[in-house]
Amino acid sequence: MKAHLLFALSHGLVAVVAVASVLASASVVTAPAWVIVAIASFATSIICGFMVSTRICRAATTVQDTLNHREPKSNRTGIAELDQVCVEVQERAKHYENVEANERQHSREIKSVLSRLSRRDEGGQPDITLLKNVLGGIGRSLSGMMNQIEQDVLQIGRCTREISSGSTTQTEIASRTEASIMTLSQSIQEASRRADSIAQQITEITDAIGAAMDKVGELSDGVNRIRSCSETSKKKLRSLCDPTRQISNLVSTIGDVASHTELLALNASIESIRAGEHGRSFAVVADEIRKLAGQTAAASNEIGILVESLEAQTNDSIAILDKESREVDNETVLIAAIAESLHQLTQMTHQSIDKAHRLASENAQQQQSVQSVLSGVESLCGVGQTDRNQAGNASWAVKSLAKATIELDSTIHRLRGCNEVNAPPEASRDPQLIALAQQINDPASHDISSAAAARTDREAIQS
């Protein structure tokens, strides 16, 4: 994997996890703010990753120049560790140049010694002392080289362990990140399900509001019909007042006529008394007329009272209808306000439904983004596993090299002791090199380390 892509993925992953953690801890965060913060964090992390990878690639180029040229123009990369590596590479290059020069010198000496060995002493036998001296010198030269090789093997072993440890740490972090992203994905799915449920509930509320608006419309129509009937009743009652007044006038006229008739009957009675016997029959008629006039007056008075009572009741009914009409008007205004409120509530529910659908769509997009990041994390885990396996193979090779180095050093020690009387029977060895070489005797150590690493990955994912 290229350095730019690796650092972009790692920094982007860290940014996404950080944003997800912050947003998960927040109580209320709107979707636009979520997207803006996520995009800004992701872009910033990618830029930082690109800058870091550019700096490291430039430093790697400097290290490559140092490896290709013994005297590069500049061994300053700007990174202290890589500068130290460049210095060590130059020192090792100088050392191996010296070793090469020594080997050429030893080659010339060996050729010279071989030419000398071809000579014979006076008895015709080879010069054994000279051969021991030559072999001792070769042993000492090879011993110096083996010391350097042992140091290099130990350094490579330490680097391999550091690489393996770093790969293991990277895999564990990636595994924990994968678990966090899976949890975030489940949270997004749960939020999407809740948004769908809320949208369904809002739809049901909208239907209920629509039914309520229909009922309010029917109630408004009924109130309007009641008001129309009330107006019609008031008109009829008002039209009834005029005939009542006319009847009252007629009754008054009848009363006046009865009064005059009674007076005329009284006058007729008086005149019949004056007439004597001739006016007696006329007096009886006049008396009957007077009685009829009295009855008529009494009846007209009763009719007048009834007409006045009817007029008063009619006026009371009109007043009651006026009051009911005002109450109906107030109810009509209240019903109109309720209808307007229901209309506004319907608009708000439609807006809520639109927001719920947009939220569900955004959750789906976020789910796709999380799945993409999860795929990247899985790829990163695979890369870390591959690096760890390669580091394990390199560690195994270093252990084999350490064992071979010890065996070769034993052989060289015997050469070195050819011209040394007090030489120890065995060469002194570095305990770290011995411990490194002893690990090669355990064939299952490599498999055990791999199984332990896999178990660590599984535990990290389960946590």
XYZ file of C-alpha atoms in Angstrom:
463
model
C 0.000 0.000 0.000
C 1.290 3.478 -0.884
C 2.263 5.789 1.953
C -0.188 8.506 0.832
C -3.141 6.088 0.839
C -2.092 4.457 4.111
C -1.786 7.759 5.992
C -4.969 9.138 4.399
C -6.910 6.057 5.527
C -5.423 6.066 9.031
C -5.968 9.802 9.630
C -9.404 9.704 8.017
C -10.363 6.755 10.208
C -9.222 8.554 13.357
C -11.172 11.667 12.298
C -14.356 9.682 11.610
C -14.131 7.869 14.950
C -13.482 11.161 16.781
C -16.448 12.866 15.087
C -18.689 9.864 15.780
C -17.663 9.862 19.473
C -18.301 13.621 19.839
C -21.674 13.418 18.083
C -22.709 10.358 20.071
C -22.005 12.251 23.333
C -23.910 15.350 22.129
C -27.568 15.642 23.191
C -28.966 17.438 20.104
C -27.093 17.677 16.798
C -28.743 18.583 13.525
C -28.007 16.587 10.379
C -26.396 19.544 8.453
C -24.046 20.212 11.369
C -23.208 16.495 11.501
C -22.311 16.440 7.814
C -20.297 19.704 7.977
C -18.280 18.560 11.007
C -17.674 15.115 9.480
C -16.574 16.535 6.111
C -14.319 19.166 7.740
C -12.711 16.600 10.044
C -12.255 14.065 7.255
C -10.772 16.684 4.880
C -8.428 18.010 7.585
C -7.275 14.490 8.454
C -6.651 13.639 4.790
C -4.637 16.858 4.313
C -2.606 16.126 7.450
C -2.066 12.539 6.317
C -0.974 13.716 2.875
C 1.482 16.229 4.397
C 2.908 13.621 6.778
C 3.203 11.025 4.003
C 4.872 13.605 1.730
C 7.384 14.403 4.471
C 8.065 10.710 5.098
C 8.365 9.961 1.358
C 10.872 12.799 1.024
C 12.784 11.400 4.000
C 12.661 7.916 2.456
C 14.058 9.361 -0.778
C 16.923 10.874 1.211
C 17.563 7.505 2.870
C 17.518 5.853 -0.566
C 20.067 8.391 -1.820
C 22.193 7.612 1.217
C 22.021 3.908 0.380
C 22.813 4.467 -3.311
C 25.630 7.005 -2.776
C 28.347 6.727 -0.208
C 28.642 10.495 0.061
C 25.153 11.993 -0.619
C 24.641 15.708 -1.042
C 22.646 15.903 2.186
C 21.691 13.328 4.806
C 19.278 15.656 6.625
C 15.664 14.460 6.261
C 14.137 16.631 8.976
C 13.172 13.530 11.012
C 15.577 12.735 13.839
C 15.113 8.955 13.669
C 15.697 8.821 9.910
C 18.692 11.158 10.238
C 20.122 8.720 12.781
C 19.454 5.860 10.360
C 21.291 7.747 7.589
C 24.255 8.338 9.888
C 24.311 4.660 10.892
C 24.059 3.614 7.235
C 27.033 5.823 6.344
C 29.006 4.452 9.271
C 28.132 0.885 8.293
C 29.083 1.652 4.675
C 32.455 2.973 5.801
C 32.874 -0.056 8.037
C 32.140 -2.463 5.210
C 34.468 -0.510 2.938
C 37.169 -1.049 5.522
C 36.176 -4.707 5.735
C 36.399 -4.958 1.951
C 39.842 -3.355 2.019
C 40.909 -5.727 4.776
C 39.561 -8.675 2.821
C 41.541 -7.610 -0.216
C 44.596 -7.297 2.001
C 43.853 -10.722 3.512
C 43.434 -12.157 0.043
C 46.837 -10.833 -0.928
C 48.282 -12.179 2.318
C 46.651 -15.574 1.720
C 48.133 -15.694 -1.770
C 51.499 -14.757 -0.302
C 51.114 -17.393 2.415
C 50.126 -20.025 -0.099
C 53.206 -19.205 -2.100
C 55.255 -19.503 1.086
C 53.547 -22.721 2.060
C 54.581 -24.164 -1.229
C 58.164 -23.809 -0.006
C 59.775 -26.615 1.932
C 62.237 -26.597 4.755
C 65.543 -28.394 4.653
C 63.853 -31.703 5.449
C 61.327 -31.230 2.663
C 58.361 -30.689 5.129
C 55.876 -27.760 5.161
C 56.410 -24.963 7.687
C 53.585 -25.674 10.255
C 54.349 -22.594 12.388
C 53.839 -20.311 9.451
C 50.543 -22.065 8.645
C 49.318 -21.592 12.239
C 50.220 -17.917 12.164
C 48.347 -17.459 8.899
C 45.282 -19.329 10.134
C 45.343 -17.354 13.403
C 45.425 -14.072 11.497
C 42.558 -15.220 9.321
C 40.632 -16.273 12.439
C 41.175 -12.891 14.088
C 40.017 -11.078 10.946
C 36.956 -13.278 10.650
C 36.318 -12.857 14.384
C 36.105 -9.088 13.943
C 33.710 -9.566 11.060
C 31.606 -11.995 13.106
C 31.382 -9.520 15.975
C 29.986 -6.970 13.566
C 27.636 -9.567 12.083
C 26.424 -10.488 15.583
C 25.679 -6.841 16.335
C 23.842 -6.539 13.025
C 21.803 -9.676 13.762
C 20.851 -8.348 17.206
C 19.911 -4.968 15.700
C 17.806 -6.663 13.015
C 16.152 -8.796 15.703
C 15.259 -5.710 17.747
C 13.899 -3.951 14.656
C 11.883 -7.045 13.742
C 10.395 -7.216 17.237
C 9.531 -3.515 17.109
C 7.909 -3.947 13.689
C 5.949 -6.960 14.917
C 4.873 -5.103 18.061
C 3.868 -2.067 16.001
C 1.901 -4.253 13.581
C 0.172 -5.961 16.505
C -0.701 -2.603 18.072
C -1.933 -1.301 14.727
C -4.091 -4.399 14.249
C -5.519 -4.095 17.771
C -6.338 -0.412 17.225
C -7.887 -1.207 13.854
C -9.910 -4.017 15.455
C -11.176 -1.746 18.228
C -11.950 0.906 15.636
C -13.834 -1.674 13.592
C -15.873 -2.616 16.672
C -16.630 1.080 17.326
C -17.680 1.583 13.715
C -19.922 -1.482 13.891
C -21.534 -0.036 17.031
C -21.967 3.291 15.226
C -23.516 1.457 12.274
C -25.994 -0.255 14.580
C -26.841 3.118 16.170
C -27.462 4.619 12.728
C -29.692 1.679 11.796
C -31.637 2.089 15.046
C -32.005 5.833 14.361
C -33.247 5.040 10.854
C -35.827 2.616 12.238
C -36.968 5.225 14.758
C -37.234 7.828 12.000
C -39.423 5.463 9.966
C -41.589 4.771 13.025
C -41.932 8.506 13.725
C -42.857 9.147 10.087
C -45.545 6.454 10.306
C -46.923 7.931 13.542
C -46.953 11.425 12.029
C -48.828 10.032 9.007
C -51.435 8.533 11.332
C -51.696 11.857 13.181
C -52.147 13.630 9.849
C -54.990 11.279 8.942
C -56.612 11.894 12.337
C -56.262 15.663 11.853
C -57.856 15.342 8.406
C -60.809 13.470 9.927
C -61.080 16.140 12.647
C -61.086 18.871 9.992
C -63.934 17.062 8.205
C -65.893 16.920 11.468
C -65.175 20.610 12.088
C -66.460 21.385 8.587
C -69.651 19.436 9.290
C -70.031 21.248 12.630
C -69.567 24.599 10.892
C -72.255 23.691 8.356
C -74.620 22.682 11.179
C -73.981 25.942 13.038
C -74.658 27.891 9.857
C -77.950 26.029 9.413
C -78.890 26.783 13.025
C -78.095 30.457 12.488
C -80.206 30.498 9.303
C -83.144 28.888 11.129
C -82.766 31.395 13.969
C -82.844 34.309 11.542
C -85.954 32.859 9.878
C -87.659 32.426 13.266
C -86.839 36.021 14.234
C -88.304 37.289 10.979
C -91.492 35.270 11.511
C -91.825 36.462 15.103
C -91.315 40.066 14.039
C -93.946 39.613 11.308
C -96.292 38.202 13.979
C -95.980 41.390 16.039
C -97.793 43.500 13.398
C -101.050 41.414 13.348
C -100.916 41.391 17.144
C -100.815 45.179 17.207
C -103.687 45.293 14.690
C -105.735 42.928 16.861
C -104.989 45.137 19.852
C -106.252 48.173 17.925
C -109.401 46.298 16.862
C -110.022 45.188 20.432
C -109.669 48.807 21.566
C -112.168 49.873 18.916
C -114.584 47.123 19.990
C -114.238 48.310 23.590
C -115.065 51.852 22.575
C -118.099 50.630 20.600
C -119.250 48.572 23.603
C -118.920 51.625 25.859
C -120.946 53.769 23.482
C -123.516 50.978 23.075
C -123.866 50.722 26.830
C -124.426 54.488 27.072
C -126.981 54.328 24.283
C -128.785 51.447 26.052
C -128.804 53.444 29.272
C -130.300 56.457 27.467
C -132.862 54.182 25.827
C -133.852 52.807 29.245
C -134.307 56.313 30.573
C -136.465 57.266 27.621
C -138.567 54.099 27.990
C -139.234 54.955 31.613
C -140.456 58.343 30.535
C -142.723 56.747 27.961
C -144.426 54.686 30.635
C -146.417 51.677 29.605
C -145.720 52.267 25.977
C -141.970 52.152 26.474
C -141.756 49.072 28.769
C -140.937 46.642 25.983
C -138.392 49.015 24.610
C -136.826 49.191 28.084
C -136.379 45.404 28.133
C -134.597 45.532 24.763
C -132.402 48.401 25.922
C -131.461 46.465 29.060
C -130.429 43.429 27.005
C -128.417 45.651 24.714
C -126.696 47.154 27.757
C -125.843 43.658 29.062
C -124.465 42.629 25.674
C -122.390 45.799 25.580
C -120.993 44.966 29.031
C -120.125 41.425 27.985
C -118.522 42.758 24.811
C -116.435 45.218 26.830
C -115.340 42.441 29.220
C -114.442 40.136 26.323
C -112.506 42.910 24.588
C -110.570 43.554 27.806
C -109.657 39.846 28.074
C -108.651 39.795 24.414
C -106.495 42.882 24.989
C -104.791 41.207 27.937
C -104.142 38.064 25.882
C -102.797 40.119 22.975
C -100.462 42.036 25.293
C -99.246 38.758 26.813
C -98.689 37.298 23.342
C -96.764 40.400 22.275
C -94.598 40.255 25.403
C -93.819 36.546 24.816
C -93.040 37.289 21.185
C -90.588 40.027 22.194
C -89.001 37.687 24.746
C -88.630 35.005 22.063
C -87.025 37.515 19.708
C -84.581 38.575 22.460
C -83.711 34.927 23.150
C -83.184 34.308 19.435
C -80.926 37.387 19.252
C -78.855 36.055 22.140
C -78.658 32.620 20.536
C -77.654 34.251 17.250
C -74.784 36.063 18.966
C -73.675 32.817 20.641
C -73.861 31.042 17.286
C -71.685 33.788 15.778
C -69.140 33.312 18.574
C -69.164 29.550 18.040
C -68.706 30.123 14.315
C -65.621 32.265 14.994
C -64.283 29.603 17.392
C -64.875 26.844 14.839
C -63.068 28.903 12.188
C -60.108 29.350 14.584
C -60.075 25.594 15.284
C -60.141 24.871 11.556
C -57.229 27.268 10.996
C -55.260 25.648 13.833
C -55.914 22.203 12.380
C -54.791 23.452 8.967
C -51.543 24.806 10.427
C -51.056 21.552 12.354
C -51.541 19.631 9.108
C -48.850 21.722 7.423
C -46.514 21.123 10.382
C -47.116 17.368 10.209
C -46.371 17.367 6.476
C -43.120 19.237 7.168
C -42.297 16.738 9.929
C -42.922 13.861 7.526
C -40.584 15.467 4.972
C -37.922 15.938 7.650
C -38.339 12.332 8.793
C -37.917 11.092 5.208
C -34.846 13.308 4.734
C -33.443 12.020 8.021
C -33.996 8.439 6.885
C -32.255 9.213 3.576
C -29.332 10.861 5.381
C -29.101 7.878 7.734
C -28.934 5.594 4.701
C -26.120 7.708 3.225
C -24.312 7.706 6.572
C -24.748 3.936 6.728
C -23.123 3.623 3.300
C -20.268 5.890 4.421
C -19.797 3.836 7.584
C -19.757 0.649 5.517
C -17.097 2.176 3.252
C -15.005 3.156 6.280
C -15.552 -0.310 7.735
C -14.281 -1.852 4.498
C -11.216 0.407 4.703
C -10.608 -0.643 8.306
C -10.912 -4.300 7.338
C -8.388 -3.715 4.548
C -6.129 -1.970 7.067
C -6.488 -4.957 9.403
C -5.518 -7.231 6.519
C -2.473 -5.092 5.769
C -1.497 -5.146 9.449
C -1.909 -8.920 9.547
C 0.246 -9.271 6.424
C 2.918 -6.993 7.903
C 2.847 -8.952 11.122
C 3.201 -12.253 9.271
C 6.107 -10.860 7.267
C 7.678 -9.562 10.467
C 7.233 -13.027 11.984
C 8.913 -14.626 8.976
C 11.738 -12.091 9.198
C 12.073 -12.803 12.922
C 12.283 -16.523 12.176
C 14.971 -15.877 9.557
C 16.906 -13.692 12.039
C 16.758 -16.477 14.624
C 18.091 -18.943 12.041
C 20.820 -16.449 11.142
C 21.713 -16.072 14.831
C 22.102 -19.842 15.189
C 24.236 -20.022 12.051
C 26.306 -17.086 13.331
C 27.028 -18.910 16.599
C 28.059 -22.075 14.752
C 30.271 -20.106 12.368
C 31.802 -18.184 15.281
C 32.715 -21.507 16.945
C 34.528 -22.602 13.782
C 36.311 -19.256 13.479
C 37.292 -19.443 17.167
C 39.154 -22.685 16.476
C 41.052 -20.947 13.660
C 41.805 -18.023 15.941
C 43.311 -20.362 18.541
C 45.830 -21.915 16.133
C 48.637 -19.565 17.253
C 47.263 -18.711 20.743
C 48.369 -21.104 23.481
C 46.085 -19.710 26.233
C 43.000 -19.337 24.036
C 39.711 -20.411 25.785
C 38.147 -23.636 24.506
C 34.943 -21.820 23.506
C 34.310 -18.307 22.239
C 32.465 -15.810 24.440
C 29.011 -15.057 23.051
C 26.403 -12.392 23.624
C 23.580 -13.750 25.880
C 20.990 -11.976 23.732
C 22.323 -13.731 20.632
C 22.224 -17.086 22.425
C 18.633 -16.476 23.582
C 17.687 -15.461 20.051
C 19.267 -18.601 18.597
C 17.630 -20.904 21.162
C 14.190 -19.851 19.948
C 14.903 -21.631 16.664
C 14.809 -24.962 18.552
C 11.091 -24.483 19.245
C 9.335 -25.190 15.910
C 5.974 -24.148 17.328
C 7.083 -20.705 18.508
C 6.222 -19.107 15.177
C 2.800 -20.764 15.078
C 2.194 -19.924 18.731
C 2.969 -16.237 18.177
C 0.644 -16.166 15.157
C -2.135 -17.865 17.131
C -1.624 -15.421 20.021
C -1.853 -12.488 17.630
C -5.053 -13.884 16.083
C -6.484 -14.417 19.568
C -5.644 -10.804 20.441
C -7.532 -9.643 17.335
C -10.594 -11.673 18.273
C -10.564 -10.368 21.863
C -10.256 -6.780 20.604
C -13.224 -7.252 18.253
C -15.340 -8.858 20.993
C -14.535 -6.022 23.429
